[in-house]
mmCIF file of C-alpha atoms in Angstrom:
data_model
loop_
_atom_site.group_PDB
_atom_site.id
_atom_site.type_symbol
_atom_site.label_atom_id
_atom_site.label_comp_id
_atom_site.label_asym_id
_atom_site.label_seq_id
_atom_site.Cartn_x
_atom_site.Cartn_y
_atom_site.Cartn_z
ATOM 1 C CA MET A 46 51.063 134.142 159.800
ATOM 2 C CA ILE A 47 51.441 132.066 156.922
ATOM 3 C CA ARG A 48 54.280 132.527 154.241
ATOM 4 C CA LEU A 49 54.957 131.433 151.245
ATOM 5 C CA ILE A 50 58.322 131.062 149.547
ATOM 6 C CA THR A 51 58.236 129.885 145.972
ATOM 7 C CA ASP A 52 60.492 127.782 144.200
ATOM 8 C CA SER A 53 62.158 130.550 142.095
ATOM 9 C CA GLN A 54 62.851 132.030 145.332
ATOM 10 C CA ARG A 55 64.988 129.288 146.837
ATOM 11 C CA TYR A 56 69.103 130.250 146.543
ATOM 12 C CA GLU A 57 70.386 127.817 144.406
ATOM 13 C CA ALA A 58 74.021 127.225 144.814
ATOM 14 C CA LYS A 59 76.730 127.357 142.594
ATOM 15 C CA VAL A 60 79.464 124.610 144.396
ATOM 16 C CA GLY A 61 80.993 123.207 141.363
ATOM 17 C CA GLU A 62 81.041 119.801 139.572
ATOM 18 C CA GLY A 63 79.597 116.915 141.246
ATOM 19 C CA LEU A 64 77.057 118.977 143.369
ATOM 20 C CA ARG A 65 73.903 120.890 142.576
ATOM 21 C CA SER A 66 72.284 122.214 146.102
ATOM 22 C CA HIS A 67 69.261 124.460 146.842
ATOM 23 C CA TYR A 68 69.896 126.431 150.385
ATOM 24 C CA LEU A 69 66.296 127.242 152.119
ATOM 25 C CA PHE A 70 68.065 129.304 154.869
ATOM 26 C CA SER A 71 71.438 131.449 154.660
ATOM 27 C CA PHE A 72 74.575 129.061 154.019
ATOM 28 C CA ALA A 73 77.789 129.139 152.714
ATOM 29 C CA ASP A 74 78.039 131.672 150.297
ATOM 30 C CA TYR A 75 74.578 132.619 150.581
ATOM 31 C CA TYR A 76 73.588 135.509 153.495
ATOM 32 C CA ASP A 77 70.420 137.201 153.544
ATOM 33 C CA PRO A 78 69.731 138.482 157.536
ATOM 34 C CA GLU A 79 66.179 137.729 157.100
ATOM 35 C CA ASN A 80 66.825 134.370 156.372
ATOM 36 C CA MET A 81 68.752 133.093 158.944
ATOM 37 C CA GLU A 82 66.927 130.176 160.616
ATOM 38 C CA PHE A 83 63.330 128.786 161.820
ATOM 39 C CA GLY A 84 63.810 128.141 165.368
ATOM 40 C CA PRO A 85 66.372 125.838 166.132
ATOM 41 C CA LEU A 86 66.234 124.800 162.520
ATOM 42 C CA ARG A 87 69.249 126.197 161.017
ATOM 43 C CA VAL A 88 70.148 124.465 157.636
ATOM 44 C CA PHE A 89 67.981 122.969 155.141
ATOM 45 C CA ASN A 90 69.771 122.067 152.022
ATOM 46 C CA ASP A 91 67.961 120.219 148.949
ATOM 47 C CA ASP A 92 71.046 118.485 147.343
ATOM 48 C CA TYR A 93 71.850 116.650 144.171
ATOM 49 C CA ILE A 94 75.365 114.514 144.217
ATOM 50 C CA SER A 95 76.741 113.431 140.882
ATOM 51 C CA PRO A 96 78.073 109.556 140.643
ATOM 52 C CA ARG A 97 81.627 109.198 142.120
ATOM 53 C CA SER A 98 81.417 112.758 143.840
ATOM 54 C CA GLY A 99 80.607 114.211 147.378
ATOM 55 C CA PHE A 100 81.839 115.991 150.344
ATOM 56 C CA PRO A 101 85.325 114.895 151.441
ATOM 57 C CA SER A 102 86.128 114.860 155.349
ATOM 58 C CA HIS A 103 85.579 118.146 157.345
ATOM 59 C CA PRO A 104 84.781 119.114 160.833
ATOM 60 C CA HIS A 105 81.241 120.311 162.827
ATOM 61 C CA SER A 106 80.272 120.956 166.349
ATOM 62 C CA GLU A 107 77.404 121.718 168.065
ATOM 63 C CA LEU A 108 75.004 120.657 166.021
ATOM 64 C CA GLU A 109 72.121 118.041 165.110
ATOM 65 C CA ILE A 110 72.403 117.067 161.405
ATOM 66 C CA ILE A 111 69.850 114.798 160.002
ATOM 67 C CA THR A 112 70.221 113.429 156.387
ATOM 68 C CA ILE A 113 66.987 111.819 154.224
ATOM 69 C CA VAL A 114 67.811 110.291 151.116
ATOM 70 C CA LEU A 115 65.137 110.362 148.682
ATOM 71 C CA ALA A 116 67.101 108.613 145.635
ATOM 72 C CA GLY A 117 70.592 106.627 145.129
ATOM 73 C CA GLU A 118 72.714 105.486 147.637
ATOM 74 C CA LEU A 119 74.809 107.891 150.056
ATOM 75 C CA THR A 120 78.135 106.616 151.660
ATOM 76 C CA HIS A 121 78.615 108.277 155.418
ATOM 77 C CA LYS A 122 82.449 107.932 157.040
ATOM 78 C CA ASP A 123 83.307 109.377 160.457
ATOM 79 C CA ASN A 124 86.325 109.418 162.761
ATOM 80 C CA ILE A 125 84.201 107.990 165.487
ATOM 81 C CA GLY A 126 83.978 104.483 163.373
ATOM 82 C CA ASN A 127 80.952 104.502 161.774
ATOM 83 C CA GLU A 128 80.472 103.562 157.767
ATOM 84 C CA THR A 129 77.062 103.290 156.738
ATOM 85 C CA LYS A 130 75.224 103.135 153.308
ATOM 86 C CA VAL A 131 72.220 105.239 153.566
ATOM 87 C CA THR A 132 69.596 104.603 151.003
ATOM 88 C CA PRO A 133 65.888 105.814 150.608
ATOM 89 C CA GLY A 134 63.952 104.583 153.725
ATOM 90 C CA LEU A 135 66.827 105.272 156.094
ATOM 91 C CA VAL A 136 67.335 108.581 158.385
ATOM 92 C CA GLN A 137 70.678 109.566 159.613
ATOM 93 C CA ARG A 138 70.944 111.238 162.661
ATOM 94 C CA MET A 139 74.884 113.133 163.526
ATOM 95 C CA THR A 140 75.192 114.918 166.771
ATOM 96 C CA SER A 141 78.704 116.728 166.320
ATOM 97 C CA GLY A 142 78.586 117.537 169.954
ATOM 98 C CA THR A 143 82.033 118.456 170.913
ATOM 99 C CA GLY A 144 83.402 117.606 167.530
ATOM 100 C CA ILE A 145 83.406 115.108 164.699
ATOM 101 C CA THR A 146 84.690 114.942 161.480
ATOM 102 C CA HIS A 147 82.485 112.704 158.497
ATOM 103 C CA SER A 148 82.564 112.515 154.761
ATOM 104 C CA GLU A 149 79.401 111.945 152.247
ATOM 105 C CA THR A 150 80.000 110.683 148.965
ATOM 106 C CA ASN A 151 78.311 109.044 146.102
ATOM 107 C CA GLU A 152 80.344 106.099 145.098
ATOM 108 C CA THR A 153 77.857 104.598 143.004
ATOM 109 C CA ASP A 154 76.976 105.286 139.061
ATOM 110 C CA GLU A 155 73.661 106.702 139.951
ATOM 111 C CA GLU A 156 72.582 110.519 141.123
ATOM 112 C CA VAL A 157 72.062 110.976 145.068
ATOM 113 C CA HIS A 158 69.262 112.997 145.745
ATOM 114 C CA LEU A 159 68.978 114.038 149.581
ATOM 115 C CA LEU A 160 67.791 116.988 152.131
ATOM 116 C CA GLN A 161 70.039 117.766 155.064
ATOM 117 C CA LEU A 162 68.630 119.668 158.091
ATOM 118 C CA TRP A 163 70.960 121.031 160.536
ATOM 119 C CA PHE A 164 69.365 122.006 164.216
ATOM 120 C CA LEU A 165 70.866 123.942 167.030
ATOM 121 C CA PRO A 166 71.044 121.395 170.014
ATOM 122 C CA ASN A 167 68.961 121.965 173.415
ATOM 123 C CA LYS A 168 72.349 121.152 175.259
ATOM 124 C CA ARG A 169 75.783 122.121 174.711
ATOM 125 C CA GLY A 170 79.200 119.636 174.940
ATOM 126 C CA LEU A 171 77.445 116.787 174.082
ATOM 127 C CA ALA A 172 79.974 113.797 173.152
ATOM 128 C CA PRO A 173 79.407 113.070 169.304
ATOM 129 C CA SER A 174 77.410 110.274 168.450
ATOM 130 C CA TYR A 175 75.624 108.596 165.733
ATOM 131 C CA GLU A 176 72.523 106.795 164.578
ATOM 132 C CA VAL A 177 70.734 105.574 161.428
ATOM 133 C CA MET A 178 67.402 103.955 161.403
ATOM 134 C CA ASP A 179 65.360 102.392 158.828
ATOM 135 C CA VAL A 180 61.699 104.198 159.151
ATOM 136 C CA ASP A 181 60.617 102.984 155.562
ATOM 137 C CA PHE A 182 58.720 106.224 154.937
ATOM 138 C CA ILE A 183 59.041 106.334 151.145
ATOM 139 C CA LYS A 184 55.740 103.984 151.249
ATOM 140 C CA ALA A 185 53.546 106.492 153.232
ATOM 141 C CA LYS A 186 50.091 107.555 151.663
ATOM 142 C CA ASN A 187 47.916 109.727 153.079
ATOM 143 C CA GLU A 188 49.855 110.352 156.320
ATOM 144 C CA LEU A 189 52.741 112.118 158.153
ATOM 145 C CA VAL A 190 55.428 109.840 159.108
ATOM 146 C CA PRO A 191 57.411 111.113 162.144
ATOM 147 C CA LEU A 192 61.365 110.227 160.930
ATOM 148 C CA VAL A 193 63.101 112.202 164.088
ATOM 149 C CA THR A 194 62.293 113.770 167.219
ATOM 150 C CA GLY A 195 63.158 115.186 170.526
ATOM 151 C CA GLN A 196 59.981 115.381 171.949
ATOM 152 C CA LYS A 197 59.903 112.263 173.405
ATOM 153 C CA VAL A 198 56.326 111.659 172.499
ATOM 154 C CA LEU A 199 56.868 108.851 169.561
ATOM 155 C CA GLU A 200 58.570 105.677 169.850
ATOM 156 C CA ASP A 201 60.487 104.332 166.889
ATOM 157 C CA VAL A 202 61.791 106.931 165.654
ATOM 158 C CA VAL A 203 65.400 108.631 165.304
ATOM 159 C CA TYR A 204 66.068 110.565 168.248
ATOM 160 C CA ILE A 205 67.388 114.541 167.953
ATOM 161 C CA ASN A 206 68.308 116.743 170.901
ATOM 162 C CA SER A 207 66.177 119.251 170.066
ATOM 163 C CA ASN A 208 62.391 120.066 170.844
ATOM 164 C CA SER A 209 61.571 119.529 166.929
ATOM 165 C CA THR A 210 60.239 116.703 164.919
ATOM 166 C CA VAL A 211 60.824 115.894 161.066
ATOM 167 C CA TYR A 212 57.772 113.981 159.324
ATOM 168 C CA TYR A 213 57.368 112.725 155.852
ATOM 169 C CA GLY A 214 54.152 113.220 154.312
ATOM 170 C CA SER A 215 52.290 112.175 151.638
ATOM 171 C CA VAL A 216 48.610 113.181 150.216
ATOM 172 C CA THR A 217 46.999 112.229 147.339
ATOM 173 C CA GLN A 218 44.581 114.609 145.251
ATOM 174 C CA GLY A 219 41.902 115.327 146.752
ATOM 175 C CA GLU A 220 42.503 113.898 150.348
ATOM 176 C CA GLU A 221 43.821 116.305 153.338
ATOM 177 C CA ILE A 222 46.081 115.600 156.282
ATOM 178 C CA THR A 223 45.039 117.820 159.454
ATOM 179 C CA PHE A 224 48.380 118.670 161.678
ATOM 180 C CA ARG A 225 47.571 119.924 165.560
ATOM 181 C CA THR A 226 50.613 121.813 167.066
ATOM 182 C CA PHE A 227 50.568 124.823 169.610
ATOM 183 C CA LYS A 228 50.377 128.613 168.677
ATOM 184 C CA LEU A 229 54.188 128.796 170.589
ATOM 185 C CA ARG A 230 55.497 126.390 167.876
ATOM 186 C CA ARG A 231 56.709 126.966 164.380
ATOM 187 C CA THR A 232 55.631 124.894 161.065
ATOM 188 C CA LEU A 233 57.708 124.614 158.120
ATOM 189 C CA ILE A 234 56.296 122.318 154.789
ATOM 190 C CA TYR A 235 58.691 121.805 152.141
ATOM 191 C CA VAL A 236 56.844 120.551 149.016
ATOM 192 C CA LEU A 237 58.941 117.640 147.427
ATOM 193 C CA THR A 238 56.263 116.534 144.605
ATOM 194 C CA GLY A 239 52.881 117.636 143.617
ATOM 195 C CA SER A 240 50.686 120.374 145.009
ATOM 196 C CA VAL A 241 49.392 121.063 148.204
ATOM 197 C CA LEU A 242 46.839 123.780 150.012
ATOM 198 C CA VAL A 243 47.906 124.434 152.992
ATOM 199 C CA ASN A 244 45.381 126.493 154.943
ATOM 200 C CA ASN A 245 44.130 127.948 151.592
ATOM 201 C CA VAL A 246 47.694 128.620 150.569
ATOM 202 C CA GLU A 247 48.629 126.894 147.200
ATOM 203 C CA ALA A 248 52.199 125.357 147.337
ATOM 204 C CA ASP A 249 53.654 123.251 144.251
ATOM 205 C CA GLY A 250 57.049 121.496 144.254
ATOM 206 C CA HIS A 251 59.963 122.961 145.944
ATOM 207 C CA ASP A 252 57.516 125.360 147.356
ATOM 208 C CA GLN A 253 57.808 126.093 151.152
ATOM 209 C CA ILE A 254 55.379 127.556 153.576
ATOM 210 C CA ARG A 255 56.202 129.121 156.839
ATOM 211 C CA LEU A 256 53.581 129.255 159.392
ATOM 212 C CA ASP A 257 53.417 130.648 162.885
ATOM 213 C CA GLU A 258 50.921 130.805 165.613
ATOM 214 C CA GLN A 259 48.841 128.039 163.970
ATOM 215 C CA GLU A 260 47.337 125.294 165.951
ATOM 216 C CA VAL A 261 45.474 123.222 162.965
ATOM 217 C CA ILE A 262 47.353 122.957 160.013
ATOM 218 C CA GLY A 263 45.021 121.577 156.871
ATOM 219 C CA ILE A 264 47.169 120.000 153.795
ATOM 220 C CA ARG A 265 45.120 119.035 151.221
ATOM 221 C CA GLY A 266 46.309 117.333 147.983
ATOM 222 C CA THR A 267 45.710 119.135 144.704
ATOM 223 C CA ALA A 268 47.795 116.689 142.920
ATOM 224 C CA ASP A 269 49.261 114.003 144.141
ATOM 225 C CA ALA A 270 52.076 115.216 146.622
ATOM 226 C CA THR A 271 54.684 114.529 149.039
ATOM 227 C CA PHE A 272 56.634 116.924 151.210
ATOM 228 C CA ILE A 273 58.529 117.492 154.526
ATOM 229 C CA LEU A 274 57.033 119.079 157.791
ATOM 230 C CA VAL A 275 59.198 120.252 160.214
ATOM 231 C CA ASP A 276 57.629 121.321 163.652
ATOM 232 C CA VAL A 277 59.915 123.317 165.774
ATOM 233 C CA PRO A 278 59.431 125.556 169.083
ATOM 234 C CA ALA A 279 60.145 129.218 168.681
ATOM 235 C CA VAL A 280 63.235 129.036 170.566
ATOM 236 C CA GLU A 281 64.955 126.147 171.677
ATOM 237 C CA ALA A 282 65.645 126.085 175.142
ATOM 238 C CA ASN A 283 68.645 125.560 177.003
ATOM 239 C CA TYR A 284 70.831 126.679 174.228
#
């Protein structure tokens, strides 16, 4: 099954001054019982944070939180001693585990654009932990760059406690990338810029395609495009 969800079908959050956000799944004041999660992927938000604004200190537990900054500089601070400036090319993972408190703010004079993905972990009761890695994905061209994985088949990638992998993809007009997976897994593609043809389904900027029971996924650029591809199990084991 292949399902296209267009830009206009995304939920536009009304958060207040300093933050613009779109939610791909039910989150905060947006609730749709038919759009709660995608395998262990529970949250996928596309956020813009204005200068001198952001998310003040708040708690999390039992989540794997991935932050991908596409533009600007995000300051992360937490109660286990981490303070990091996250910029494009860096990928951040926070295991909230039994409990962590953190803040995410824009302390600069330029807007920050980021993606944040929350996964349900494959193990509960983990100690809180944090990792940030320079993956240098921004320069990708006609390839899929793995950003985070818990499948233990990739090296030099941020580790996540989920049997999932997140890729950054880039494809130029007329070129094609082939992604191979298994029928027992699910794939989500979120187009950042440009447009692509995914198994003969056209998707433009901010559209998403959700695929089930597809072993081979062809992604052709109908214009120069960038996108996020998330490969997940249908059900996360051990949760």
